PDB file of C-alpha atoms and ligand atoms in Angstrom:
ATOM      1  CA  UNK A  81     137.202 101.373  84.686  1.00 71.00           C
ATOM      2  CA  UNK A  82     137.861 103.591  82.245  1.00 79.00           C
ATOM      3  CA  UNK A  83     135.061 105.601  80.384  1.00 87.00           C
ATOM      4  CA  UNK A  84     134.548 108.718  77.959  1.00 92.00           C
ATOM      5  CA  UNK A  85     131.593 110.550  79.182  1.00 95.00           C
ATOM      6  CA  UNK A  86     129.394 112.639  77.120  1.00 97.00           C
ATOM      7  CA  UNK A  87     126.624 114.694  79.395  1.00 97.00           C
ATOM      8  CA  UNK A  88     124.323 116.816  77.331  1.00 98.00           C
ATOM      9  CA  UNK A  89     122.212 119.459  79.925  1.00 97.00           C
ATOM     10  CA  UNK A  90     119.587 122.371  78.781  1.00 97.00           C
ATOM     11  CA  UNK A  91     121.928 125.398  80.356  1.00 97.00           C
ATOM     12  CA  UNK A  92     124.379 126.511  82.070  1.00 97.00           C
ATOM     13  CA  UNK A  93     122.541 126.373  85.255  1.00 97.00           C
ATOM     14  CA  UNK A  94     122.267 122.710  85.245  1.00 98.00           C
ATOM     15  CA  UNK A  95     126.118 122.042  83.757  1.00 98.00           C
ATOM     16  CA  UNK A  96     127.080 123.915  87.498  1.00 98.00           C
ATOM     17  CA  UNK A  97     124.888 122.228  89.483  1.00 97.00           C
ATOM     18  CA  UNK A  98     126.076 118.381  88.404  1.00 97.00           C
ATOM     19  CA  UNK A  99     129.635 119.820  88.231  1.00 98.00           C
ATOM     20  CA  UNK A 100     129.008 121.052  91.982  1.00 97.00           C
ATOM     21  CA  UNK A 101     127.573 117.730  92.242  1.00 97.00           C
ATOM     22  CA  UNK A 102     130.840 115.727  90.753  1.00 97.00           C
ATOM     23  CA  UNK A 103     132.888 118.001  93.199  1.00 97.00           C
ATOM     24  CA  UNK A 104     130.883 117.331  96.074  1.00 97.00           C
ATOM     25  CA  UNK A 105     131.029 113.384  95.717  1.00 97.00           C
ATOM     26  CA  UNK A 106     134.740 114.107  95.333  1.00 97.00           C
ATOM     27  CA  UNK A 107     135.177 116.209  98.352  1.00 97.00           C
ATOM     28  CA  UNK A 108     133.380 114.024 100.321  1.00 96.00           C
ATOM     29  CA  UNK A 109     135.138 110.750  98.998  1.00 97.00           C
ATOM     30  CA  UNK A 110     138.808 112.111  99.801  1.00 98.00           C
ATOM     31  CA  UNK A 111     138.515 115.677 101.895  1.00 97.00           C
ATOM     32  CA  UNK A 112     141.919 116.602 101.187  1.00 98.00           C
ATOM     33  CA  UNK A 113     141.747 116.204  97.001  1.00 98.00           C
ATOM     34  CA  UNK A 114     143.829 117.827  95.006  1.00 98.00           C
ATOM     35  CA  UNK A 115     141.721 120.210  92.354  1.00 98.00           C
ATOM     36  CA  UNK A 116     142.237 121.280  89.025  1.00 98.00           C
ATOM     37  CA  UNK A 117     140.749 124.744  88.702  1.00 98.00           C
ATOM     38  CA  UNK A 118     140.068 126.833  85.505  1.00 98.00           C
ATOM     39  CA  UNK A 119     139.006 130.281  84.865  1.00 97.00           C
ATOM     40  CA  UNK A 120     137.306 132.074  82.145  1.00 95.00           C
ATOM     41  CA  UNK A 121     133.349 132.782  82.286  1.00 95.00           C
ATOM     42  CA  UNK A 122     132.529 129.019  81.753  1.00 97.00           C
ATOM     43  CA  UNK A 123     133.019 127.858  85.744  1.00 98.00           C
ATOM     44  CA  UNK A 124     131.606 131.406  87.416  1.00 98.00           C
ATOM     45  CA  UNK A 125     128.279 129.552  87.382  1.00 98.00           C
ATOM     46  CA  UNK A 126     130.011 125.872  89.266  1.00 98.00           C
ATOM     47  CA  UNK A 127     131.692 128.653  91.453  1.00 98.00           C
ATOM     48  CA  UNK A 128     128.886 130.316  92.730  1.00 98.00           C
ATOM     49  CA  UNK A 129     127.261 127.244  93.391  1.00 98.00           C
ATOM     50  CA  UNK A 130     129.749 126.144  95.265  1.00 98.00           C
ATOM     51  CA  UNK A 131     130.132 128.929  97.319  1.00 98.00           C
ATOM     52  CA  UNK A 132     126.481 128.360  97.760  1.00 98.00           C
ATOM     53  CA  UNK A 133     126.358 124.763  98.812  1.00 97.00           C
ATOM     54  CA  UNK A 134     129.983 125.550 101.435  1.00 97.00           C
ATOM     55  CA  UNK A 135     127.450 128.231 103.176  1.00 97.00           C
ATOM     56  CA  UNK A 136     125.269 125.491 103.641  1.00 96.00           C
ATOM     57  CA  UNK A 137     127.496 123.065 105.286  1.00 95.00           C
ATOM     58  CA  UNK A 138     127.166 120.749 102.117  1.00 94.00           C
ATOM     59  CA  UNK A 139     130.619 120.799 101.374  1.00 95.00           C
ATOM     60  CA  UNK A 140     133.979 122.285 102.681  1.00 97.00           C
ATOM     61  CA  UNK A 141     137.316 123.444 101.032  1.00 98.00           C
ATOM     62  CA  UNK A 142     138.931 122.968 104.806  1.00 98.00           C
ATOM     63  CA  UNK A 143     141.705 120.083 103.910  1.00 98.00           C
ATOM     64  CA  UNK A 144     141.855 120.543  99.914  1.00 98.00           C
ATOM     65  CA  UNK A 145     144.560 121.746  97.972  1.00 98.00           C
ATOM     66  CA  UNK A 146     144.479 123.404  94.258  1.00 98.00           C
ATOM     67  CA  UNK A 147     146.184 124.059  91.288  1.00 98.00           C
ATOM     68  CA  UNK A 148     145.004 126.469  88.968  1.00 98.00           C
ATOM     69  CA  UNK A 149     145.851 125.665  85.089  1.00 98.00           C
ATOM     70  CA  UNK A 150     147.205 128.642  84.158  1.00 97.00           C
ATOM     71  CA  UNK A 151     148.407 132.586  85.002  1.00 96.00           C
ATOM     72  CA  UNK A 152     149.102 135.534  82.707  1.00 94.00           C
ATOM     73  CA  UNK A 153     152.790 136.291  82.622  1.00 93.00           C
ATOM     74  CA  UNK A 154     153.770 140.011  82.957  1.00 88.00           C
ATOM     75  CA  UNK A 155     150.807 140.998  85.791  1.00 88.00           C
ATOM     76  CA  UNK A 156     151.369 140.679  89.598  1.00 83.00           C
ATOM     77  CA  UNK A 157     149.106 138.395  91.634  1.00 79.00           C
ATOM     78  CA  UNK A 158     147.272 141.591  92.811  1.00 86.00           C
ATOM     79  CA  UNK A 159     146.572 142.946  89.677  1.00 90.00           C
ATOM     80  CA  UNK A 160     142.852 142.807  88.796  1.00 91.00           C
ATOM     81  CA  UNK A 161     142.899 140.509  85.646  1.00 92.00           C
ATOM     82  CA  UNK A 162     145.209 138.472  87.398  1.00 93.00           C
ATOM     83  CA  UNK A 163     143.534 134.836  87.530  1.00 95.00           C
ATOM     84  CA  UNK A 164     144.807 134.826  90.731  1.00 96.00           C
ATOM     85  CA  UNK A 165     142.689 137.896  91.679  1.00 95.00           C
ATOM     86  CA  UNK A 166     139.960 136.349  89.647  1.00 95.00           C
ATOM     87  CA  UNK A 167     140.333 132.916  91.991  1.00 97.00           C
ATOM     88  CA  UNK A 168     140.263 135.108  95.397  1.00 97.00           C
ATOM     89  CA  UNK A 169     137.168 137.122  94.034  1.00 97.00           C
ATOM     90  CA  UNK A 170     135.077 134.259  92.563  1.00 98.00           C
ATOM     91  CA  UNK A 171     135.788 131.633  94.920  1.00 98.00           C
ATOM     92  CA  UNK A 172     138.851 131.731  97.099  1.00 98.00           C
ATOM     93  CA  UNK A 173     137.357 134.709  99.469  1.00 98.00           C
ATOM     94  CA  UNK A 174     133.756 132.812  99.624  1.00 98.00           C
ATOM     95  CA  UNK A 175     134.565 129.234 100.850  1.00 98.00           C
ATOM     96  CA  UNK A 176     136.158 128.010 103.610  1.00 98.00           C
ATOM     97  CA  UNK A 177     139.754 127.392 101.597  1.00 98.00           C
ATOM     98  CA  UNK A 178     143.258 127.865 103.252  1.00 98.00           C
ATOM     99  CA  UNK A 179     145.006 130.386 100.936  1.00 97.00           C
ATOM    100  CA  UNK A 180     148.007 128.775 101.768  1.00 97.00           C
ATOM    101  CA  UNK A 181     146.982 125.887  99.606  1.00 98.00           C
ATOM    102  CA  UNK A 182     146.064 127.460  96.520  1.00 98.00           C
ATOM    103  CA  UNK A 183     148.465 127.649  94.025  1.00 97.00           C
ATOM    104  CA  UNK A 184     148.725 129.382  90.348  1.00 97.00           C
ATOM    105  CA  UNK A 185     151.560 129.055  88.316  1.00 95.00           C
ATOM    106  CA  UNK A 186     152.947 132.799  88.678  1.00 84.00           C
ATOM    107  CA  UNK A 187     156.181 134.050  87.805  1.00 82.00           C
ATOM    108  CA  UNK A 188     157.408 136.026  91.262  1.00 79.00           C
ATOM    109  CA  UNK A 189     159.944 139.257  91.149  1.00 78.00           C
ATOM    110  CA  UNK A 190     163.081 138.627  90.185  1.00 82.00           C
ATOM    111  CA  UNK A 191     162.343 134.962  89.073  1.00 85.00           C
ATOM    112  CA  UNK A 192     163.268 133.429  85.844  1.00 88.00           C
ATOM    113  CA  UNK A 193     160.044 132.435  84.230  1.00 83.00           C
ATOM    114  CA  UNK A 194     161.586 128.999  82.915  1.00 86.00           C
ATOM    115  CA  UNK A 195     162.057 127.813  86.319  1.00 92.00           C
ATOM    116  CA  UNK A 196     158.204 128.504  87.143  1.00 92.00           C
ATOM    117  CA  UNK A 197     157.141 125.596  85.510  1.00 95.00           C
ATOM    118  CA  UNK A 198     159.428 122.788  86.525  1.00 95.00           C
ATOM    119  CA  UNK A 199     158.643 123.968  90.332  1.00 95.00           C
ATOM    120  CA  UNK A 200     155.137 124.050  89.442  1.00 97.00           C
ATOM    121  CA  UNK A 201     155.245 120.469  88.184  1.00 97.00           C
ATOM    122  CA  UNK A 202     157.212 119.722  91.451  1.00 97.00           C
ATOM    123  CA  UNK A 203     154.494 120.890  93.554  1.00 97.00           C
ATOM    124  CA  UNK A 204     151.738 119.341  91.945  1.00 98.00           C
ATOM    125  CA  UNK A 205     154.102 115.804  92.692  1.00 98.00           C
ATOM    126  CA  UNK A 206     154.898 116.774  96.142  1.00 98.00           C
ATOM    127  CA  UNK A 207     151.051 117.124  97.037  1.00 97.00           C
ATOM    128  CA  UNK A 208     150.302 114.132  95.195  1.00 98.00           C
ATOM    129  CA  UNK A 209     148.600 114.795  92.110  1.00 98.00           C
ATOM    130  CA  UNK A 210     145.589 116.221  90.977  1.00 98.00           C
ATOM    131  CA  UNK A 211     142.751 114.032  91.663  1.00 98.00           C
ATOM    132  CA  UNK A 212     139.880 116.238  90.024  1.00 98.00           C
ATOM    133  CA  UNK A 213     140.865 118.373  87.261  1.00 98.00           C
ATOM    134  CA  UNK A 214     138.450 121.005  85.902  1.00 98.00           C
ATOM    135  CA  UNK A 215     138.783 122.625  82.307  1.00 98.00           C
ATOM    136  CA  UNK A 216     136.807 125.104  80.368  1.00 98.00           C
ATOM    137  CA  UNK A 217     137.703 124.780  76.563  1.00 98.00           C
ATOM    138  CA  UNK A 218     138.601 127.927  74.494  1.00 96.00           C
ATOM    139  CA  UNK A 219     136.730 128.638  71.084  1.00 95.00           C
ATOM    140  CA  UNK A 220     139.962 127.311  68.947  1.00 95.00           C
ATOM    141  CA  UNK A 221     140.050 123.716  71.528  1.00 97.00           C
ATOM    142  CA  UNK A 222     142.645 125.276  73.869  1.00 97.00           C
ATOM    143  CA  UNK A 223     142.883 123.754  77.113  1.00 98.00           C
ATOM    144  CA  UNK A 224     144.317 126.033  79.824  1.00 97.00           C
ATOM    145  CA  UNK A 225     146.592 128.258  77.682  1.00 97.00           C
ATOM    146  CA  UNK A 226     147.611 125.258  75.534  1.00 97.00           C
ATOM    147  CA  UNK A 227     147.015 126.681  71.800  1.00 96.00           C
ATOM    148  CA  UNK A 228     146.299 124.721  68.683  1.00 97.00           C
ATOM    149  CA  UNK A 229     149.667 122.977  67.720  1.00 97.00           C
ATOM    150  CA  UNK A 230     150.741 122.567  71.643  1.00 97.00           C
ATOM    151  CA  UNK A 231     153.173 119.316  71.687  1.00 97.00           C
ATOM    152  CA  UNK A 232     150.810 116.530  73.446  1.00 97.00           C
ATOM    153  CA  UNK A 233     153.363 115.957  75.554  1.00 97.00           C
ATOM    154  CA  UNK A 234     153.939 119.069  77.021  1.00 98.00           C
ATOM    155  CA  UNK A 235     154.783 120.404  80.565  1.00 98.00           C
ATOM    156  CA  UNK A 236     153.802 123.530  82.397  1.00 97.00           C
ATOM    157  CA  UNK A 237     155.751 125.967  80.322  1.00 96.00           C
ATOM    158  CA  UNK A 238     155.381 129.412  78.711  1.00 95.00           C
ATOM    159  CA  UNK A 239     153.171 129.928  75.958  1.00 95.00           C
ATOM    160  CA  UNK A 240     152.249 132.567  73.233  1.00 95.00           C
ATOM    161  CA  UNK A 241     148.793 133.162  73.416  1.00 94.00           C
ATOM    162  CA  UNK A 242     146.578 133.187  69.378  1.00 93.00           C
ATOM    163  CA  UNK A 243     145.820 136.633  68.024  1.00 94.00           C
ATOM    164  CA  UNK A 244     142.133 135.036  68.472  1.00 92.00           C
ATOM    165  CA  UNK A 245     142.586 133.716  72.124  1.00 90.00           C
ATOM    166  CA  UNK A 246     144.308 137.318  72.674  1.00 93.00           C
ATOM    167  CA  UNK A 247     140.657 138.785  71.425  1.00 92.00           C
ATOM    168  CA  UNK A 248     138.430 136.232  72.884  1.00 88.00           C
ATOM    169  CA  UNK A 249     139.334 138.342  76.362  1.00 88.00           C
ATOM    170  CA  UNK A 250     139.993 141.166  75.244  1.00 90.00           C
ATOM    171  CA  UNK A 251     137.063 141.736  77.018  1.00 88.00           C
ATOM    172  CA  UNK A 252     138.548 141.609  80.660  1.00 87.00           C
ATOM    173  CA  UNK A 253     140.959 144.418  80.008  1.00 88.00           C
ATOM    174  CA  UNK A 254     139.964 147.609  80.400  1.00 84.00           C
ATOM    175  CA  UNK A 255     143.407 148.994  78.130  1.00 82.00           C
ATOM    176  CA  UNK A 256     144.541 146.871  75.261  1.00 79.00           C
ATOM    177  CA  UNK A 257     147.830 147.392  76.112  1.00 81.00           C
ATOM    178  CA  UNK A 258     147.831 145.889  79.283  1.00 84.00           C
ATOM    179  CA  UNK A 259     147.151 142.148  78.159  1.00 90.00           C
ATOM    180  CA  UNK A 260     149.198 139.705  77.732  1.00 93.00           C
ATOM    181  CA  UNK A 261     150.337 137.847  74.921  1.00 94.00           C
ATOM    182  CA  UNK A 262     152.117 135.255  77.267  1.00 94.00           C
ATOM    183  CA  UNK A 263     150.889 132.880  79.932  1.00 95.00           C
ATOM    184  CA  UNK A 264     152.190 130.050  82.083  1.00 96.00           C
ATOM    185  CA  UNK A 265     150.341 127.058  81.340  1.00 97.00           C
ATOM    186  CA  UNK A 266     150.053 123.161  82.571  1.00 98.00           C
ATOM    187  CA  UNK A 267     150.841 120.726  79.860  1.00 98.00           C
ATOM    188  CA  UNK A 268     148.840 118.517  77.860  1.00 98.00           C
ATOM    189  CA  UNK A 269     150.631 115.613  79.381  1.00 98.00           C
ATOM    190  CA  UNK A 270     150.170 117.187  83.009  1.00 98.00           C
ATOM    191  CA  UNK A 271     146.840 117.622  82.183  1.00 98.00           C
ATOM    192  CA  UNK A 272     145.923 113.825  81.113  1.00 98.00           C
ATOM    193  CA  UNK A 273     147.512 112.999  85.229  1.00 98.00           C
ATOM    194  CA  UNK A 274     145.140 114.062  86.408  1.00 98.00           C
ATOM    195  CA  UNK A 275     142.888 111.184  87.964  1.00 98.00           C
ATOM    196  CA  UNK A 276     139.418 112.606  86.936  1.00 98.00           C
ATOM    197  CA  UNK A 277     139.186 114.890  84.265  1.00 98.00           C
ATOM    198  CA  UNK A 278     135.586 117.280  83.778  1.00 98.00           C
ATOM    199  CA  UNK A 279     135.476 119.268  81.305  1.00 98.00           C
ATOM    200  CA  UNK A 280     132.657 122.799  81.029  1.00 98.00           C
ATOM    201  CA  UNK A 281     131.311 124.184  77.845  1.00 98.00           C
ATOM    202  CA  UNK A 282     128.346 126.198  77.207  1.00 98.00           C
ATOM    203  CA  UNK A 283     127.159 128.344  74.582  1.00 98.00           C
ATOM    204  CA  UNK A 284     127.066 127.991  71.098  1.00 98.00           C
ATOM    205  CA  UNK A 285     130.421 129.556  69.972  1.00 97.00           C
ATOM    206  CA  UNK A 286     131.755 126.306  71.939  1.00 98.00           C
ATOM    207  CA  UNK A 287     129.609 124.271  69.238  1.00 98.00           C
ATOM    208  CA  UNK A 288     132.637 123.349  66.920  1.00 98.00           C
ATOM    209  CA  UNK A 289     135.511 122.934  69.260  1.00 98.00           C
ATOM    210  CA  UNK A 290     133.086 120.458  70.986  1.00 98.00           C
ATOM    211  CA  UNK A 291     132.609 118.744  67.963  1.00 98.00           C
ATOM    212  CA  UNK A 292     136.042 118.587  67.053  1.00 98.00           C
ATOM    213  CA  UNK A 293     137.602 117.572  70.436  1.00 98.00           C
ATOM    214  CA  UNK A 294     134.736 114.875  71.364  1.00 98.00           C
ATOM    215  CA  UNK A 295     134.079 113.326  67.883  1.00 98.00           C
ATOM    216  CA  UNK A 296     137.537 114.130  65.681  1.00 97.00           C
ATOM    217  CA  UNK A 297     140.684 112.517  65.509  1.00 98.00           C
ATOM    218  CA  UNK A 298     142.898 113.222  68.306  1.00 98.00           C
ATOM    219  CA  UNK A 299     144.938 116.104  66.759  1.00 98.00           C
ATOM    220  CA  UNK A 300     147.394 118.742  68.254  1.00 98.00           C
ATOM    221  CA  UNK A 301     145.107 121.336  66.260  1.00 98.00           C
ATOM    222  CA  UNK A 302     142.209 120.863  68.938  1.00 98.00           C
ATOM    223  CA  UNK A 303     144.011 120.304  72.217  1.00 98.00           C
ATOM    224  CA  UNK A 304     140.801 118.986  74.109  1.00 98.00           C
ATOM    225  CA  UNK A 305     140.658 116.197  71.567  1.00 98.00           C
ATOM    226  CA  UNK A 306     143.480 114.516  73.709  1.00 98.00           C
ATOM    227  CA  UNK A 307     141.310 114.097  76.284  1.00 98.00           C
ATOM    228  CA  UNK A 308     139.855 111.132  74.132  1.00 97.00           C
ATOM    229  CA  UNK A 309     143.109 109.283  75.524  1.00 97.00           C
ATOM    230  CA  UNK A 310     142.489 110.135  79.316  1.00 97.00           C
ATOM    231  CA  UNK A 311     140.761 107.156  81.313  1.00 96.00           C
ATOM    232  CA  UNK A 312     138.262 109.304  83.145  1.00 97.00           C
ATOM    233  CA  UNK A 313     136.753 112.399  81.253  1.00 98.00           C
ATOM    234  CA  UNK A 314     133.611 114.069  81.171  1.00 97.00           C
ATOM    235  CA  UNK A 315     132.331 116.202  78.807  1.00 98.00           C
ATOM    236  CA  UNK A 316     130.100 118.125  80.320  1.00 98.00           C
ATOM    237  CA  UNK A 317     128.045 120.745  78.387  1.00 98.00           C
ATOM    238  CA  UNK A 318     124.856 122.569  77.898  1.00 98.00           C
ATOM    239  CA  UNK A 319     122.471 122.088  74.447  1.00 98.00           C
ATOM    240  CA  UNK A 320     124.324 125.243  72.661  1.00 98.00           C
ATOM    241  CA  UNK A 321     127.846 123.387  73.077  1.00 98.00           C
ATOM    242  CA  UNK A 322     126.300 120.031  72.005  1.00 98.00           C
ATOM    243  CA  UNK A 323     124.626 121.285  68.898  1.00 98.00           C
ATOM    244  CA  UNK A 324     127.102 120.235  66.382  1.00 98.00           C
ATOM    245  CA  UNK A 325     127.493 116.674  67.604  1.00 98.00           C
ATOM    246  CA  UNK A 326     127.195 113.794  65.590  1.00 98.00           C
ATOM    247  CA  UNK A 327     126.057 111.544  68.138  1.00 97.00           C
ATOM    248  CA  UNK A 328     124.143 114.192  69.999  1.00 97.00           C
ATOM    249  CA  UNK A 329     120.831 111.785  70.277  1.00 96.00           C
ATOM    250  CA  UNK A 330     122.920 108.705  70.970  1.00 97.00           C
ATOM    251  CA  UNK A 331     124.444 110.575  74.347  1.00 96.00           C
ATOM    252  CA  UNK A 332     120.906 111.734  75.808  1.00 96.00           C
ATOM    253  CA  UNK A 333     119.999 107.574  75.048  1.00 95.00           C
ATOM    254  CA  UNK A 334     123.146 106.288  76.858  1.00 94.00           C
ATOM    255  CA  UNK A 335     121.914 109.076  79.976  1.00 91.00           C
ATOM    256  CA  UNK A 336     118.589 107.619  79.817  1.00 92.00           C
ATOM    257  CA  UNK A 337     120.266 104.068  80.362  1.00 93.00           C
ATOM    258  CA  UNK A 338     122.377 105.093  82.655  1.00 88.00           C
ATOM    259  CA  UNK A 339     119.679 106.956  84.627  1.00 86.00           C
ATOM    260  CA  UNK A 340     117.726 103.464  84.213  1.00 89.00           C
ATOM    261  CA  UNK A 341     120.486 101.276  85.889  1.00 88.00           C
ATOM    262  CA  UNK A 342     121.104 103.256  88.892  1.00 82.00           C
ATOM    263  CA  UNK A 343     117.320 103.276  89.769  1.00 81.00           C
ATOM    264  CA  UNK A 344     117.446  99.384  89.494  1.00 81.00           C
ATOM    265  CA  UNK A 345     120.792  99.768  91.618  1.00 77.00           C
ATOM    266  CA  UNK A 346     118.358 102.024  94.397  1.00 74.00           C
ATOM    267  CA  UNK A 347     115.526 100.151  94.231  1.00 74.00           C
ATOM    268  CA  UNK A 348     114.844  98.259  97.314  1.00 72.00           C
ATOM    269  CA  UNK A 349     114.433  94.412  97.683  1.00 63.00           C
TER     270      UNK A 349
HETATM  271  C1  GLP B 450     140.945 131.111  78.751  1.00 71.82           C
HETATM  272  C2  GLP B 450     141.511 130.137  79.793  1.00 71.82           C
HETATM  273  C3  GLP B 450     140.970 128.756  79.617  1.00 71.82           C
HETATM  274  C4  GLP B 450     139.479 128.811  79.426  1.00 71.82           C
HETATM  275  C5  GLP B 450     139.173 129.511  78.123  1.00 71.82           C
HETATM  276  C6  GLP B 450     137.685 129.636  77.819  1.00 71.82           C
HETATM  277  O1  GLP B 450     141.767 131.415  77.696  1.00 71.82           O
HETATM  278  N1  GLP B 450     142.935 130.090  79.812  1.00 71.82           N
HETATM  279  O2  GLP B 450     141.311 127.973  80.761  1.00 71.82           O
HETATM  280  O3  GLP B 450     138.942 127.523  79.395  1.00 71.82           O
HETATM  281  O4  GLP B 450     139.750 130.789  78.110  1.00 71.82           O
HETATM  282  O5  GLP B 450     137.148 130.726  78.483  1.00 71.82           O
HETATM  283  P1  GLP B 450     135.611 131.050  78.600  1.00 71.82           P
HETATM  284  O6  GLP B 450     135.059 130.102  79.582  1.00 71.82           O
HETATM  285  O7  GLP B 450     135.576 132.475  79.076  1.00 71.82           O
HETATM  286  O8  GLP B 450     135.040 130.886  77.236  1.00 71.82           O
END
């Protein structure tokens, strides 16, 4: 069945705890899934809750594997605005994951960084697929690293990052000169494999790329707006993302409905 979901919450407290939810009820449907994982300040709030609710024996990283979206090219793995150092410090170290299957799409020493993505596409086959994909959105639509303009049908590849993406984190960098202007990215099209498809926003600078990706036309000038294509996406977002929407009243009613049919669907007798 497919579906376009639209979830409207009051904060960013809430968007984490149904995405930990989403992940949960994936976890516990297939144990080894293969996950999607974003960075960025959007999921440091599903993170910690997950961490959280792995402490408590409510769910467990033990036979999943995951595929980050994207990795600066030009830092090592250890260096501190790596996103792979941001994956070990934000979740990786906290949960009961095997290191060994956690994967970002870095560019080793020595190694041409047009080969990373083909072998990063490989893996991703070789394990599968990625069942549950998880995206932030950037303030210009971008989905990992894939910029306004991306082709739709792109692969992980090497992209140059916006002068505005560049200064949207400028703020993790303690020396300007040590940020890149490149990064490996998935594709569009590898994105849209992915089985299930949730994607974070919060805050009102995410207002208009919301708008734009839920409610335009599918355009390569808002990446996220592909996702209007995939068969299983969820928008999930907090009242500041959702604030330019159209339809904003029409998605709390179809909640309410939906909220409606699965207590009929509970209720005994
Ligand atoms: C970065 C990442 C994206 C992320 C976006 C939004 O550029 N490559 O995967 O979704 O920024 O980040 P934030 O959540 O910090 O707004």
């Amino acid at each position: 069945m497919s579906s376009v979901d639209v979830i409207i919450l009051k904060d960013i407290e809430d968007v984490a705890m149904q995405g930990a939810r989403m992940l949960r009820h994936q976890l516990r449907k297939k144990s080894d899934s293969v996950l999607g994982l974003a960075t960025g300040s959007t999921p440091l709030a599903l993170y910690e809750q997950l961490i959280q609710e792995c402490a408590n024996g409510r769910l467990s990283f033990r036979c999943a594997s995951t595929f980050n979206l994207d990795e600066y090219l030009g830092l090592q793995p250890g260096d501190a605005q790596s996103y792979r150092s941001y994956m070990q410090r934000y979740l990786f170290d906290k949960v009961d994951i095997d290191i060994a299957n956690t994967y970002l799409p870095g560019c080793g020493d020595g190694e041409d960084p047009k080969d990373v993505g083909p072998r990063y596409e490989a893996l991703i086959r070789s394990k599968g697929g990625i069942d549950f994909q998880i995206l932030g959105i950037g303030q210009n639509g971008h989905i990992g690293f894939n910029e306004p303009t991306s082709s739709l049908s792109s692969r992980t590849r090497i992209k140059t990052l916006t002068r505005e993406t560049v200064a949207a984190n400028r703020r993790f960098f303690t020396d300007a000169t040590s940020q890149p202007q490149l990064a490996i990215t998935m594709g569009i099209a590898t994105i849209l494999e992915a089985a299930r498809v949730v994607l974070l926003a919060t805050g009102e600078e995410k207002a208009e790329a919301i708008r734009a990706s839920v409610e335009g036309p599918v355009s390569a000038m808002w990446p996220a707006s592909v996702l209007q294509l995939h068969p299983q996406v969820t928008f999930l977002m907090d009242e500041a993302a959702a604030s330019s929407l159209t339809l904003r009243d029409y998605y709390h009613w179809v909640a309410e409905q939906n909220r409606r049919l699965a207590d009929v669907r509970t209720a005994p007798g």
